[in-house]
Tab-separated table of C-alpha atoms in Angstrom:
chain	number	residue	atom	x	y	z
A	21	UNK	CA	95.951	127.606	73.704
A	22	UNK	CA	93.458	124.866	75.115
A	23	UNK	CA	92.810	122.919	71.996
A	24	UNK	CA	96.571	122.713	71.960
A	25	UNK	CA	96.999	120.915	75.269
A	26	UNK	CA	93.575	118.800	74.037
A	27	UNK	CA	95.556	117.867	70.999
A	28	UNK	CA	98.850	117.309	72.415
A	29	UNK	CA	97.026	114.326	74.647
A	30	UNK	CA	95.480	112.735	71.791
A	31	UNK	CA	98.811	112.436	69.859
A	32	UNK	CA	100.268	111.000	73.364
A	33	UNK	CA	97.508	108.358	73.028
A	34	UNK	CA	96.807	107.603	69.377
A	35	UNK	CA	100.091	108.415	67.433
A	36	UNK	CA	102.620	107.638	70.123
A	37	UNK	CA	101.163	105.106	72.444
A	38	UNK	CA	102.599	106.909	75.355
A	39	UNK	CA	99.268	106.264	77.764
A	40	UNK	CA	100.809	107.948	80.946
A	41	UNK	CA	102.219	111.186	79.362
A	42	UNK	CA	98.346	111.265	77.388
A	43	UNK	CA	96.825	110.925	80.645
A	44	UNK	CA	98.763	114.071	81.970
A	45	UNK	CA	97.837	116.131	79.398
A	46	UNK	CA	94.209	115.284	79.557
A	47	UNK	CA	94.229	116.025	82.913
A	48	UNK	CA	96.283	119.055	82.558
A	49	UNK	CA	93.608	120.192	80.317
A	50	UNK	CA	90.895	119.604	82.754
A	51	UNK	CA	92.376	121.491	85.287
A	52	UNK	CA	93.261	124.759	83.282
A	53	UNK	CA	90.173	124.511	81.211
A	54	UNK	CA	87.587	123.101	83.482
A	55	UNK	CA	84.631	125.125	81.625
A	56	UNK	CA	86.037	124.365	77.923
A	57	UNK	CA	83.774	122.783	75.802
A	58	UNK	CA	86.243	119.741	75.082
A	59	UNK	CA	86.756	119.334	79.067
A	60	UNK	CA	84.061	116.213	78.841
A	61	UNK	CA	85.883	114.807	75.857
A	62	UNK	CA	89.318	115.257	77.411
A	63	UNK	CA	87.341	113.290	80.642
A	64	UNK	CA	86.194	110.705	78.296
A	65	UNK	CA	89.660	110.488	76.761
A	66	UNK	CA	91.394	109.407	80.423
A	67	UNK	CA	88.401	106.998	81.381
A	68	UNK	CA	89.342	104.897	77.928
A	69	UNK	CA	93.051	105.453	77.781
A	70	UNK	CA	94.816	102.037	76.926
A	71	UNK	CA	91.569	100.448	75.255
A	72	UNK	CA	91.600	98.682	71.657
A	73	UNK	CA	89.648	100.561	68.937
A	74	UNK	CA	87.706	97.411	68.647
A	75	UNK	CA	86.676	97.513	72.680
A	76	UNK	CA	85.918	101.423	72.105
A	77	UNK	CA	83.381	100.751	69.245
A	78	UNK	CA	82.440	97.754	71.375
A	79	UNK	CA	81.505	99.568	74.213
A	80	UNK	CA	79.764	102.300	71.794
A	81	UNK	CA	77.311	100.286	70.162
A	82	UNK	CA	76.317	98.262	74.147
A	83	UNK	CA	75.522	101.725	75.436
A	84	UNK	CA	73.623	102.655	72.404
A	85	UNK	CA	71.409	99.374	72.323
A	86	UNK	CA	70.964	99.785	76.103
A	87	UNK	CA	69.910	103.324	75.310
A	88	UNK	CA	68.018	102.445	72.540
A	89	UNK	CA	66.371	99.292	74.860
A	90	UNK	CA	65.605	101.717	77.765
A	91	UNK	CA	63.840	104.253	75.332
A	92	UNK	CA	61.529	102.004	73.781
A	93	UNK	CA	59.842	101.056	77.655
């Protein structure tokens, strides 16, 4: 059942573009299943609701570049 609630949040966000309902679904998921392997993913989704695919890609690339630079030091 836990993955169904996570998927509901995903559908609200990515298909229906309803970030308020997506946030509610993800938060309910976290509250009900805090130890689930998808709990961190649900929190990541909440933190990034409303961001465009380009913005998300840019953020991931910047984080990757920063981490690569830190590992070379």
